[in-house]
PDB file of C-alpha atoms in Angstrom:
ATOM      1  CA  SER A  16     164.562  67.946  71.197  1.00 48.00           C
ATOM      2  CA  THR A  17     164.646  66.419  67.731  1.00 40.00           C
ATOM      3  CA  GLY A  18     160.864  65.804  67.770  1.00 44.00           C
ATOM      4  CA  THR A  19     160.154  69.462  68.732  1.00 41.00           C
ATOM      5  CA  ARG A  20     162.420  70.758  65.975  1.00 40.00           C
ATOM      6  CA  HIS A  21     160.665  68.510  63.473  1.00 42.00           C
ATOM      7  CA  ARG A  22     157.227  69.852  64.518  1.00 44.00           C
ATOM      8  CA  ILE A  23     158.400  73.449  64.307  1.00 44.00           C
ATOM      9  CA  THR A  24     159.788  72.821  60.811  1.00 43.00           C
ATOM     10  CA  CYS A  25     156.432  71.406  59.727  1.00 46.00           C
ATOM     11  CA  LEU A  26     154.570  74.353  61.219  1.00 44.00           C
ATOM     12  CA  ILE A  27     156.760  76.797  59.342  1.00 46.00           C
ATOM     13  CA  LEU A  28     156.328  74.917  56.098  1.00 44.00           C
ATOM     14  CA  TYR A  29     152.529  74.762  56.641  1.00 44.00           C
ATOM     15  CA  CYS A  30     152.077  78.392  57.609  1.00 43.00           C
ATOM     16  CA  HIS A  31     154.089  79.750  54.723  1.00 46.00           C
ATOM     17  CA  ASP A  32     152.576  77.276  52.228  1.00 44.00           C
ATOM     18  CA  THR A  33     155.759  77.343  50.061  1.00 41.00           C
ATOM     19  CA  VAL A  34     156.592  73.660  50.076  1.00 41.00           C
ATOM     20  CA  THR A  35     155.664  71.385  47.174  1.00 42.00           C
ATOM     21  CA  PHE A  36     156.567  68.194  48.947  1.00 40.00           C
ATOM     22  CA  ALA A  37     157.259  66.965  52.468  1.00 44.00           C
ATOM     23  CA  SER A  38     158.705  63.988  54.109  1.00 46.00           C
ATOM     24  CA  ASP A  39     156.305  61.208  55.160  1.00 50.00           C
ATOM     25  CA  GLY A  40     156.668  62.247  58.820  1.00 55.00           C
ATOM     26  CA  CYS A  41     156.016  65.859  58.068  1.00 64.00           C
ATOM     27  CA  GLY A  42     153.045  64.982  55.916  1.00 66.00           C
ATOM     28  CA  GLY A  43     151.360  63.396  58.872  1.00 72.00           C
ATOM     29  CA  GLU A  44     151.840  66.481  60.944  1.00 72.00           C
ATOM     30  CA  LEU A  45     150.403  68.650  58.164  1.00 76.00           C
ATOM     31  CA  ALA A  46     147.351  66.424  57.891  1.00 74.00           C
ATOM     32  CA  GLN A  47     146.677  66.784  61.624  1.00 77.00           C
ATOM     33  CA  LEU A  48     147.043  70.573  61.368  1.00 77.00           C
ATOM     34  CA  ARG A  49     144.596  70.679  58.478  1.00 76.00           C
ATOM     35  CA  GLN A  50     142.083  68.668  60.491  1.00 75.00           C
ATOM     36  CA  GLN A  51     142.523  71.018  63.415  1.00 77.00           C
ATOM     37  CA  GLU A  52     142.068  74.014  61.093  1.00 76.00           C
ATOM     38  CA  GLN A  53     138.819  72.612  59.757  1.00 72.00           C
ATOM     39  CA  LEU A  54     137.591  71.944  63.308  1.00 72.00           C
ATOM     40  CA  LEU A  55     138.425  75.486  64.384  1.00 71.00           C
ATOM     41  CA  LYS A  56     136.632  76.917  61.308  1.00 65.00           C
ATOM     42  CA  ARG A  57     133.488  74.932  62.174  1.00 65.00           C
ATOM     43  CA  GLN A  58     133.667  76.110  65.774  1.00 71.00           C
ATOM     44  CA  LEU A  59     134.079  79.693  64.588  1.00 65.00           C
ATOM     45  CA  GLN A  60     131.049  79.394  62.330  1.00 59.00           C
ATOM     46  CA  LYS A  61     128.948  78.046  65.236  1.00 59.00           C
ATOM     47  CA  GLN A  62     130.093  80.953  67.415  1.00 65.00           C
ATOM     48  CA  GLU A  63     129.177  83.487  64.704  1.00 58.00           C
ATOM     49  CA  LEU A  64     125.765  81.913  64.342  1.00 55.00           C
ATOM     50  CA  LEU A  65     125.289  82.061  68.107  1.00 58.00           C
ATOM     51  CA  LEU A  66     126.411  85.692  68.197  1.00 58.00           C
ATOM     52  CA  ARG A  67     123.922  86.623  65.455  1.00 52.00           C
ATOM     53  CA  SER A  68     121.150  84.832  67.345  1.00 48.00           C
ATOM     54  CA  LEU A  69     122.001  86.708  70.551  1.00 56.00           C
ATOM     55  CA  GLN A  70     122.062  90.023  68.705  1.00 50.00           C
ATOM     56  CA  LEU A  71     118.620  89.308  67.205  1.00 48.00           C
ATOM     57  CA  MET A  72     117.266  88.378  70.685  1.00 48.00           C
ATOM     58  CA  THR A  73     118.677  91.599  72.095  1.00 48.00           C
ATOM     59  CA  GLN A  74     117.042  93.647  69.352  1.00 43.00           C
ATOM     60  CA  GLN A  75     113.722  91.966  70.018  1.00 42.00           C
ATOM     61  CA  GLY A  76     114.111  92.445  73.778  1.00 47.00           C
ATOM     62  CA  ASN A  77     114.723  96.126  73.233  1.00 48.00           C
ATOM     63  CA  SER A  78     111.738  96.586  70.963  1.00 44.00           C
ATOM     64  CA  ASN A  79     110.208  98.973  73.534  1.00 49.00           C
ATOM     65  CA  ASP A  80     113.175 101.254  72.878  1.00 52.00           C
ATOM     66  CA  ALA A  81     112.373 101.474  69.181  1.00 49.00           C
ATOM     67  CA  GLY A  82     110.248 104.517  69.752  1.00 57.00           C
ATOM     68  CA  ALA A  83     113.037 106.199  71.644  1.00 55.00           C
ATOM     69  CA  ASP A  84     115.423 105.620  68.744  1.00 49.00           C
ATOM     70  CA  GLN A  85     112.901 106.699  66.132  1.00 50.00           C
ATOM     71  CA  VAL A  86     112.165 110.081  67.671  1.00 50.00           C
ATOM     72  CA  GLN A  87     115.262 110.916  69.598  1.00 51.00           C
ATOM     73  CA  ASP A  88     116.346 113.618  67.160  1.00 50.00           C
ATOM     74  CA  THR A  89     112.943 115.301  66.802  1.00 56.00           C
ATOM     75  CA  GLN A  90     112.997 116.564  70.407  1.00 78.00           C
ATOM     76  CA  HIS A  91     109.276 116.585  71.100  1.00 96.00           C
ATOM     77  CA  ALA A  92     108.409 118.482  74.247  1.00 97.00           C
ATOM     78  CA  ASP A  93     106.208 115.686  75.699  1.00 97.00           C
ATOM     79  CA  CYS A  94     104.353 112.500  74.858  1.00 97.00           C
ATOM     80  CA  SER A  95     101.388 114.436  73.510  1.00 97.00           C
ATOM     81  CA  GLN A  96     103.614 115.765  70.691  1.00 96.00           C
ATOM     82  CA  VAL A  97     104.973 112.250  70.187  1.00 95.00           C
ATOM     83  CA  TYR A  98     101.425 110.994  69.775  1.00 96.00           C
ATOM     84  CA  SER A  99     100.451 113.790  67.423  1.00 94.00           C
ATOM     85  CA  SER A 100     103.486 113.039  65.228  1.00 93.00           C
ATOM     86  CA  GLY A 101     102.120 109.569  64.557  1.00 92.00           C
ATOM     87  CA  PHE A 102     103.760 107.370  67.242  1.00 93.00           C
ATOM     88  CA  GLN A 103     100.716 105.932  68.935  1.00 91.00           C
ATOM     89  CA  SER A 104     102.099 102.778  70.655  1.00 96.00           C
ATOM     90  CA  SER A 105     102.859 102.855  74.367  1.00 97.00           C
ATOM     91  CA  GLY A 106     106.568 102.563  75.151  1.00 97.00           C
ATOM     92  CA  LEU A 107     109.842 104.411  75.569  1.00 97.00           C
ATOM     93  CA  TYR A 108     110.525 107.623  73.674  1.00 96.00           C
ATOM     94  CA  ARG A 109     112.905 110.535  73.911  1.00 96.00           C
ATOM     95  CA  ILE A 110     111.500 114.021  74.567  1.00 96.00           C
ATOM     96  CA  ARG A 111     113.026 117.386  75.461  1.00 96.00           C
ATOM     97  CA  PRO A 112     110.761 119.650  77.506  1.00 96.00           C
ATOM     98  CA  SER A 113     111.185 123.392  77.152  1.00 93.00           C
ATOM     99  CA  GLY A 114     114.036 124.513  79.434  1.00 92.00           C
ATOM    100  CA  SER A 115     115.475 121.018  79.886  1.00 94.00           C
ATOM    101  CA  PRO A 116     119.273 120.936  79.330  1.00 94.00           C
ATOM    102  CA  SER A 117     119.070 117.653  77.477  1.00 93.00           C
ATOM    103  CA  ALA A 118     116.716 115.047  76.033  1.00 95.00           C
ATOM    104  CA  VAL A 119     115.239 112.590  78.449  1.00 96.00           C
ATOM    105  CA  LYS A 120     113.906 109.082  77.933  1.00 96.00           C
ATOM    106  CA  VAL A 121     110.303 108.670  79.158  1.00 98.00           C
ATOM    107  CA  TYR A 122     107.502 106.146  79.113  1.00 98.00           C
ATOM    108  CA  CYS A 123     104.608 107.369  76.933  1.00 98.00           C
ATOM    109  CA  ASP A 124     101.199 105.895  77.730  1.00 98.00           C
ATOM    110  CA  MET A 125      99.167 105.947  74.561  1.00 97.00           C
ATOM    111  CA  THR A 126      95.984 104.536  76.160  1.00 97.00           C
ATOM    112  CA  GLU A 127      93.057 106.678  77.423  1.00 97.00           C
ATOM    113  CA  GLY A 128      93.356 109.007  74.492  1.00 96.00           C
ATOM    114  CA  GLY A 129      97.115 108.856  74.259  1.00 97.00           C
ATOM    115  CA  GLY A 130      99.822 111.422  74.857  1.00 97.00           C
ATOM    116  CA  TRP A 131     100.433 110.743  78.553  1.00 98.00           C
ATOM    117  CA  THR A 132     103.963 111.235  79.942  1.00 98.00           C
ATOM    118  CA  VAL A 133     104.205 108.861  82.936  1.00 98.00           C
ATOM    119  CA  LEU A 134     105.937 110.431  85.946  1.00 98.00           C
ATOM    120  CA  GLN A 135     105.425 107.634  88.496  1.00 98.00           C
ATOM    121  CA  ARG A 136     104.492 103.935  88.580  1.00 98.00           C
ATOM    122  CA  ARG A 137     104.047 101.444  91.406  1.00 98.00           C
ATOM    123  CA  VAL A 138     102.956  97.926  90.528  1.00 98.00           C
ATOM    124  CA  ASN A 139     104.706  95.260  92.587  1.00 97.00           C
ATOM    125  CA  GLY A 140     107.053  96.756  95.155  1.00 97.00           C
ATOM    126  CA  THR A 141     110.326  95.823  93.397  1.00 97.00           C
ATOM    127  CA  GLU A 142     111.657  99.394  93.539  1.00 98.00           C
ATOM    128  CA  ALA A 143     112.478 101.137  96.821  1.00 97.00           C
ATOM    129  CA  PHE A 144     110.928 104.689  97.046  1.00 98.00           C
ATOM    130  CA  ASN A 145     112.551 105.759 100.315  1.00 98.00           C
ATOM    131  CA  ARG A 146     115.191 107.717  98.336  1.00 98.00           C
ATOM    132  CA  SER A 147     117.329 110.789  98.873  1.00 98.00           C
ATOM    133  CA  TRP A 148     116.685 114.302  97.617  1.00 98.00           C
ATOM    134  CA  ILE A 149     119.165 113.943  94.736  1.00 98.00           C
ATOM    135  CA  GLU A 150     117.577 110.624  93.625  1.00 98.00           C
ATOM    136  CA  TYR A 151     114.113 112.219  93.522  1.00 98.00           C
ATOM    137  CA  LYS A 152     115.597 115.205  91.719  1.00 98.00           C
ATOM    138  CA  ASP A 153     117.143 113.107  88.922  1.00 98.00           C
ATOM    139  CA  GLY A 154     114.724 110.216  88.942  1.00 98.00           C
ATOM    140  CA  PHE A 155     115.143 106.462  89.568  1.00 98.00           C
ATOM    141  CA  GLY A 156     113.882 102.994  88.735  1.00 98.00           C
ATOM    142  CA  ASP A 157     112.970 101.075  85.552  1.00 98.00           C
ATOM    143  CA  LEU A 158     110.849 102.981  83.027  1.00 98.00           C
ATOM    144  CA  ASN A 159     109.214  99.670  81.991  1.00 97.00           C
ATOM    145  CA  ALA A 160     108.363  98.775  85.609  1.00 98.00           C
ATOM    146  CA  GLU A 161     108.471 100.964  88.743  1.00 98.00           C
ATOM    147  CA  PHE A 162     110.064 104.431  88.657  1.00 98.00           C
ATOM    148  CA  TRP A 163     109.995 108.129  89.520  1.00 98.00           C
ATOM    149  CA  LEU A 164     110.701 110.327  86.510  1.00 98.00           C
ATOM    150  CA  GLY A 165     112.565 112.965  88.424  1.00 98.00           C
ATOM    151  CA  ASN A 166     111.480 116.281  89.968  1.00 98.00           C
ATOM    152  CA  ASP A 167     113.539 118.323  87.539  1.00 98.00           C
ATOM    153  CA  ASN A 168     111.905 116.601  84.589  1.00 98.00           C
ATOM    154  CA  VAL A 169     108.416 117.065  86.056  1.00 98.00           C
ATOM    155  CA  HIS A 170     109.151 120.736  86.630  1.00 98.00           C
ATOM    156  CA  PHE A 171     110.313 121.256  83.031  1.00 98.00           C
ATOM    157  CA  LEU A 172     107.239 119.395  81.748  1.00 98.00           C
ATOM    158  CA  THR A 173     104.623 121.131  83.831  1.00 98.00           C
ATOM    159  CA  THR A 174     105.956 124.702  83.415  1.00 97.00           C
ATOM    160  CA  GLN A 175     105.864 124.665  79.598  1.00 96.00           C
ATOM    161  CA  GLY A 176     102.017 124.724  79.476  1.00 95.00           C
ATOM    162  CA  ASN A 177      98.737 123.890  81.184  1.00 97.00           C
ATOM    163  CA  TYR A 178      98.988 120.208  82.168  1.00 98.00           C
ATOM    164  CA  SER A 179      96.599 117.768  83.804  1.00 98.00           C
ATOM    165  CA  VAL A 180      97.773 114.934  86.001  1.00 98.00           C
ATOM    166  CA  LYS A 181      95.832 111.678  85.971  1.00 98.00           C
ATOM    167  CA  ILE A 182      96.345 109.250  88.742  1.00 98.00           C
ATOM    168  CA  ASN A 183      95.238 105.640  88.148  1.00 98.00           C
ATOM    169  CA  LEU A 184      94.800 103.520  91.246  1.00 98.00           C
ATOM    170  CA  GLU A 185      94.020  99.843  91.837  1.00 98.00           C
ATOM    171  CA  ASP A 186      93.525  97.849  95.024  1.00 98.00           C
ATOM    172  CA  PHE A 187      94.279  94.196  95.670  1.00 98.00           C
ATOM    173  CA  ASP A 188      90.653  93.220  94.906  1.00 97.00           C
ATOM    174  CA  GLY A 189      91.002  94.423  91.310  1.00 97.00           C
ATOM    175  CA  HIS A 190      88.896  97.617  91.823  1.00 98.00           C
ATOM    176  CA  GLN A 191      90.158 100.622  89.928  1.00 98.00           C
ATOM    177  CA  ARG A 192      89.649 104.372  90.545  1.00 98.00           C
ATOM    178  CA  TYR A 193      91.163 107.535  89.195  1.00 98.00           C
ATOM    179  CA  ALA A 194      91.760 111.153  90.180  1.00 98.00           C
ATOM    180  CA  GLU A 195      92.584 113.922  87.706  1.00 98.00           C
ATOM    181  CA  TYR A 196      93.661 117.496  88.428  1.00 98.00           C
ATOM    182  CA  LYS A 197      94.048 120.352  85.965  1.00 97.00           C
ATOM    183  CA  ASN A 198      96.744 123.000  86.122  1.00 98.00           C
ATOM    184  CA  PHE A 199      99.206 120.593  87.748  1.00 98.00           C
ATOM    185  CA  GLN A 200     102.523 122.271  88.237  1.00 98.00           C
ATOM    186  CA  VAL A 201     105.775 121.616  90.065  1.00 98.00           C
ATOM    187  CA  ALA A 202     108.152 124.521  90.740  1.00 98.00           C
ATOM    188  CA  ASN A 203     111.954 124.305  90.443  1.00 98.00           C
ATOM    189  CA  GLU A 204     114.487 123.027  92.958  1.00 98.00           C
ATOM    190  CA  LYS A 205     115.142 126.460  94.331  1.00 98.00           C
ATOM    191  CA  GLU A 206     111.474 126.504  95.449  1.00 98.00           C
ATOM    192  CA  HIS A 207     111.764 122.878  96.684  1.00 98.00           C
ATOM    193  CA  TYR A 208     109.519 121.661  93.856  1.00 98.00           C
ATOM    194  CA  ARG A 209     106.459 123.310  95.364  1.00 98.00           C
ATOM    195  CA  LEU A 210     103.172 121.680  94.165  1.00 98.00           C
ATOM    196  CA  SER A 211     100.153 123.455  92.788  1.00 98.00           C
ATOM    197  CA  PHE A 212      97.058 122.103  91.092  1.00 98.00           C
ATOM    198  CA  GLY A 213      93.547 123.036  89.999  1.00 97.00           C
ATOM    199  CA  ASP A 214      90.110 121.423  89.837  1.00 96.00           C
ATOM    200  CA  TYR A 215      89.571 117.760  90.588  1.00 97.00           C
ATOM    201  CA  VAL A 216      87.487 115.181  88.752  1.00 97.00           C
ATOM    202  CA  GLY A 217      87.447 111.444  89.288  1.00 97.00           C
ATOM    203  CA  THR A 218      86.215 108.435  91.240  1.00 98.00           C
ATOM    204  CA  ALA A 219      88.987 108.026  93.843  1.00 97.00           C
ATOM    205  CA  GLY A 220      88.187 111.098  95.885  1.00 95.00           C
ATOM    206  CA  ASP A 221      89.975 114.429  96.160  1.00 95.00           C
ATOM    207  CA  ALA A 222      92.925 113.464  98.354  1.00 96.00           C
ATOM    208  CA  LEU A 223      95.296 116.270  97.271  1.00 97.00           C
ATOM    209  CA  THR A 224      93.154 119.075  98.668  1.00 94.00           C
ATOM    210  CA  GLY A 225      92.600 117.051 101.844  1.00 87.00           C
ATOM    211  CA  SER A 226      88.961 118.088 102.032  1.00 79.00           C
ATOM    212  CA  TYR A 227      87.259 114.750 101.511  1.00 69.00           C
ATOM    213  CA  GLN A 228      86.165 113.287 104.868  1.00 63.00           C
ATOM    214  CA  VAL A 229      89.164 114.877 106.557  1.00 64.00           C
ATOM    215  CA  PRO A 230      88.387 117.157 109.505  1.00 66.00           C
ATOM    216  CA  GLU A 231      91.451 119.424 109.234  1.00 71.00           C
ATOM    217  CA  VAL A 232      92.282 120.647 105.768  1.00 78.00           C
ATOM    218  CA  LYS A 233      95.045 122.791 107.182  1.00 82.00           C
ATOM    219  CA  TRP A 234      97.264 119.787 107.876  1.00 89.00           C
ATOM    220  CA  ALA A 235      95.958 117.382 105.219  1.00 90.00           C
ATOM    221  CA  SER A 236      96.052 119.538 102.036  1.00 95.00           C
ATOM    222  CA  HIS A 237      98.967 119.120  99.614  1.00 97.00           C
ATOM    223  CA  GLN A 238      98.209 122.387  97.848  1.00 97.00           C
ATOM    224  CA  GLY A 239     101.320 124.608  97.840  1.00 97.00           C
ATOM    225  CA  MET A 240     103.434 122.064  99.681  1.00 98.00           C
ATOM    226  CA  LYS A 241     107.152 121.664  99.094  1.00 98.00           C
ATOM    227  CA  PHE A 242     108.710 118.324  98.285  1.00 98.00           C
ATOM    228  CA  SER A 243     110.419 116.483 101.218  1.00 98.00           C
ATOM    229  CA  THR A 244     112.740 113.490 101.506  1.00 98.00           C
ATOM    230  CA  TYR A 245     114.307 111.811 104.451  1.00 98.00           C
ATOM    231  CA  ASP A 246     117.436 113.987 103.995  1.00 98.00           C
ATOM    232  CA  GLN A 247     115.609 117.274 103.230  1.00 98.00           C
ATOM    233  CA  ASP A 248     112.690 118.241 105.451  1.00 98.00           C
ATOM    234  CA  ASN A 249     110.431 120.906 103.903  1.00 98.00           C
ATOM    235  CA  ASP A 250     107.057 119.966 105.452  1.00 97.00           C
ATOM    236  CA  ASN A 251     104.935 121.779 108.056  1.00 96.00           C
ATOM    237  CA  TYR A 252     105.321 119.042 110.661  1.00 95.00           C
ATOM    238  CA  LYS A 253     107.483 119.321 113.742  1.00 95.00           C
ATOM    239  CA  GLY A 254     109.135 116.102 112.704  1.00 95.00           C
ATOM    240  CA  ASN A 255     110.098 114.768 109.304  1.00 97.00           C
ATOM    241  CA  CYS A 256     107.118 113.261 107.442  1.00 97.00           C
ATOM    242  CA  ALA A 257     109.271 111.780 104.684  1.00 98.00           C
ATOM    243  CA  GLN A 258     111.435 110.017 107.288  1.00 97.00           C
ATOM    244  CA  GLU A 259     108.415 108.689 109.190  1.00 97.00           C
ATOM    245  CA  ASP A 260     106.401 107.689 106.096  1.00 97.00           C
ATOM    246  CA  LYS A 261     109.444 106.353 104.231  1.00 97.00           C
ATOM    247  CA  GLY A 262     109.105 108.103 100.850  1.00 98.00           C
ATOM    248  CA  GLY A 263     109.557 111.431  99.141  1.00 98.00           C
ATOM    249  CA  TRP A 264     106.326 113.491  98.680  1.00 98.00           C
ATOM    250  CA  TRP A 265     104.665 116.865  98.992  1.00 98.00           C
ATOM    251  CA  PHE A 266     103.945 116.453 102.711  1.00 98.00           C
ATOM    252  CA  ASN A 267     102.024 118.858 104.891  1.00 96.00           C
ATOM    253  CA  LYS A 268     101.510 117.573 108.508  1.00 95.00           C
ATOM    254  CA  CYS A 269     101.693 114.856 107.068  1.00 96.00           C
ATOM    255  CA  HIS A 270      99.273 113.683 104.283  1.00 94.00           C
ATOM    256  CA  SER A 271      95.965 112.501 102.953  1.00 94.00           C
ATOM    257  CA  ALA A 272      97.799 110.980  99.942  1.00 97.00           C
ATOM    258  CA  ASN A 273     101.210 109.428  99.722  1.00 98.00           C
ATOM    259  CA  LEU A 274     101.812 107.319  96.598  1.00 98.00           C
ATOM    260  CA  ASN A 275     105.541 106.938  97.287  1.00 98.00           C
ATOM    261  CA  GLY A 276     105.171 105.156 100.595  1.00 98.00           C
ATOM    262  CA  VAL A 277     106.060 101.598 101.568  1.00 98.00           C
ATOM    263  CA  TYR A 278     104.651  98.910  99.229  1.00 98.00           C
ATOM    264  CA  TYR A 279     102.696  96.379 101.333  1.00 98.00           C
ATOM    265  CA  PRO A 280     101.808  93.323  99.290  1.00 96.00           C
ATOM    266  CA  ASN A 281      98.492  92.519 101.018  1.00 95.00           C
ATOM    267  CA  GLY A 282      96.679  95.854 101.079  1.00 97.00           C
ATOM    268  CA  HIS A 283      95.812  96.175 104.758  1.00 97.00           C
ATOM    269  CA  TYR A 284      98.827  96.806 106.941  1.00 97.00           C
ATOM    270  CA  SER A 285      99.900  97.705 110.456  1.00 96.00           C
ATOM    271  CA  ALA A 286     102.765 100.099 111.178  1.00 95.00           C
ATOM    272  CA  SER A 287     103.800 102.821 113.560  1.00 95.00           C
ATOM    273  CA  THR A 288     102.737 105.460 111.003  1.00 95.00           C
ATOM    274  CA  ASP A 289     100.462 105.428 107.965  1.00 95.00           C
ATOM    275  CA  ASP A 290     103.439 104.809 105.629  1.00 97.00           C
ATOM    276  CA  GLY A 291     101.811 102.700 102.943  1.00 98.00           C
ATOM    277  CA  VAL A 292     100.836 103.637  99.327  1.00 98.00           C
ATOM    278  CA  VAL A 293      97.919 105.721 100.543  1.00 98.00           C
ATOM    279  CA  TRP A 294      94.986 107.550  98.921  1.00 97.00           C
ATOM    280  CA  TYR A 295      92.901 108.333 101.958  1.00 96.00           C
ATOM    281  CA  PRO A 296      89.465 109.116 100.468  1.00 95.00           C
ATOM    282  CA  TRP A 297      89.242 105.725  98.769  1.00 97.00           C
ATOM    283  CA  ARG A 298      90.791 103.083 101.028  1.00 96.00           C
ATOM    284  CA  GLY A 299      91.876 105.045 104.095  1.00 94.00           C
ATOM    285  CA  TRP A 300      95.234 105.451 105.766  1.00 94.00           C
ATOM    286  CA  TRP A 301      95.751 101.806 106.638  1.00 97.00           C
ATOM    287  CA  TYR A 302      95.380 100.278 103.190  1.00 98.00           C
ATOM    288  CA  SER A 303      98.346 100.257 100.828  1.00 98.00           C
ATOM    289  CA  LEU A 304      97.275 100.197  97.165  1.00 98.00           C
ATOM    290  CA  LYS A 305      98.473  97.664  94.654  1.00 98.00           C
ATOM    291  CA  THR A 306      98.922  99.999  91.660  1.00 98.00           C
ATOM    292  CA  SER A 307      99.622 103.682  91.338  1.00 98.00           C
ATOM    293  CA  ILE A 308     100.355 105.445  88.041  1.00 98.00           C
ATOM    294  CA  MET A 309     100.761 109.234  87.748  1.00 98.00           C
ATOM    295  CA  LYS A 310     100.806 110.714  84.262  1.00 98.00           C
ATOM    296  CA  LEU A 311     100.828 114.124  82.622  1.00 98.00           C
ATOM    297  CA  ARG A 312      99.197 115.526  79.463  1.00 98.00           C
ATOM    298  CA  PRO A 313      98.420 119.037  78.196  1.00 98.00           C
ATOM    299  CA  VAL A 314      94.865 120.069  78.826  1.00 97.00           C
ATOM    300  CA  ASP A 315      94.402 120.904  75.142  1.00 94.00           C
ATOM    301  CA  HIS A 316      95.617 117.476  73.923  1.00 95.00           C
ATOM    302  CA  LYS A 317      93.812 116.257  70.787  1.00 90.00           C
ATOM    303  CA  THR A 318      93.193 112.521  70.527  1.00 84.00           C
ATOM    304  CA  HIS A 319      92.781 110.869  67.158  1.00 69.00           C
ATOM    305  CA  LEU A 320      90.825 107.958  68.624  1.00 51.00           C
ATOM    306  CA  THR A 321      87.049 107.519  68.929  1.00 46.00           C
ATOM    307  CA  ASN A 322      85.503 106.815  72.322  1.00 45.00           C
ATOM    308  CA  ASP A 323      85.112 103.151  71.408  1.00 42.00           C
ATOM    309  CA  GLN A 324      88.828 102.848  70.728  1.00 41.00           C
ATOM    310  CA  VAL A 325      90.099 104.438  73.948  1.00 42.00           C
ATOM    311  CA  ALA A 326      91.479 101.659  76.144  1.00 41.00           C
ATOM    312  CA  VAL A 327      92.114 101.835  79.888  1.00 39.00           C
ATOM    313  CA  SER A 328      95.230 100.066  81.113  1.00 36.00           C
ATOM    314  CA  LEU A 329      96.803 100.320  84.565  1.00 39.00           C
ATOM    315  CA  LYS A 330      99.651  97.905  83.833  1.00 39.00           C
ATOM    316  CA  PRO A 331     102.680  98.438  81.562  1.00 39.00           C
ATOM    317  CA  PRO A 332     103.051  96.238  78.477  1.00 38.00           C
ATOM    318  CA  SER A 333     104.566  92.820  79.202  1.00 37.00           C
TER     319      SER A 333
END
């Protein structure tokens, strides 16, 4: 139509900006276009400001990853080396244990003397731990919340030196206990991640040897046990402990400790099997713990902190 041709002509004149004058009708069209242009520019400026704000929020939200970015190229073998290099804030870092094919992101706990590489955390039951063999092999969960680091990673960590494992436990009444074992080592997948460990110290009781108030060490000890999951049965039981107790672990026939069991939110529980988050010597088989944290550190780790500065923390940073 004539009106459409007139508008197109005005658009062409406006876009090429080669016209020194225009008819009255075309001038009106150009004025409208200039107003629209200014409006679009203001909208674009607002969107750019919003984008910059979102980017800033994302950077702040990922502040726990700062450590990972800072040390990702240094390839420390564990969190003890991260600590010794001067990074002494708990958070996410990249390490590369000896023998590991690639760097791995881990949570470093810099409390209690620092240098702890966390291999497991249970705090609220948000993560399912009844997982397959491949999931336990590779690891799963959220490093800032509940997770399993991965059996391959634990193997590479514990076979590059003499490591202690410290297990921090908390019940639903706020009471806290710990168990620590020297010479903690996990074999490779070919050996089904067989577990071995040395002397115990702590306040939670020696559950891993199965000798604390347990009449039959032969079926309760976890020493030398292979890892089992619901889809790979490597225990000494006629059935499948991992399937019955709903989590991967170093089962015997079946356990005096199972920190990867079902998370019951009230502590005491009833079930067909003792499938909770269990540490038998402390709260028995029929009490599921609120918090479980397993972490590794070389026995010869050197802390730069005084005794008064060492802080105990069972919960991850908020």
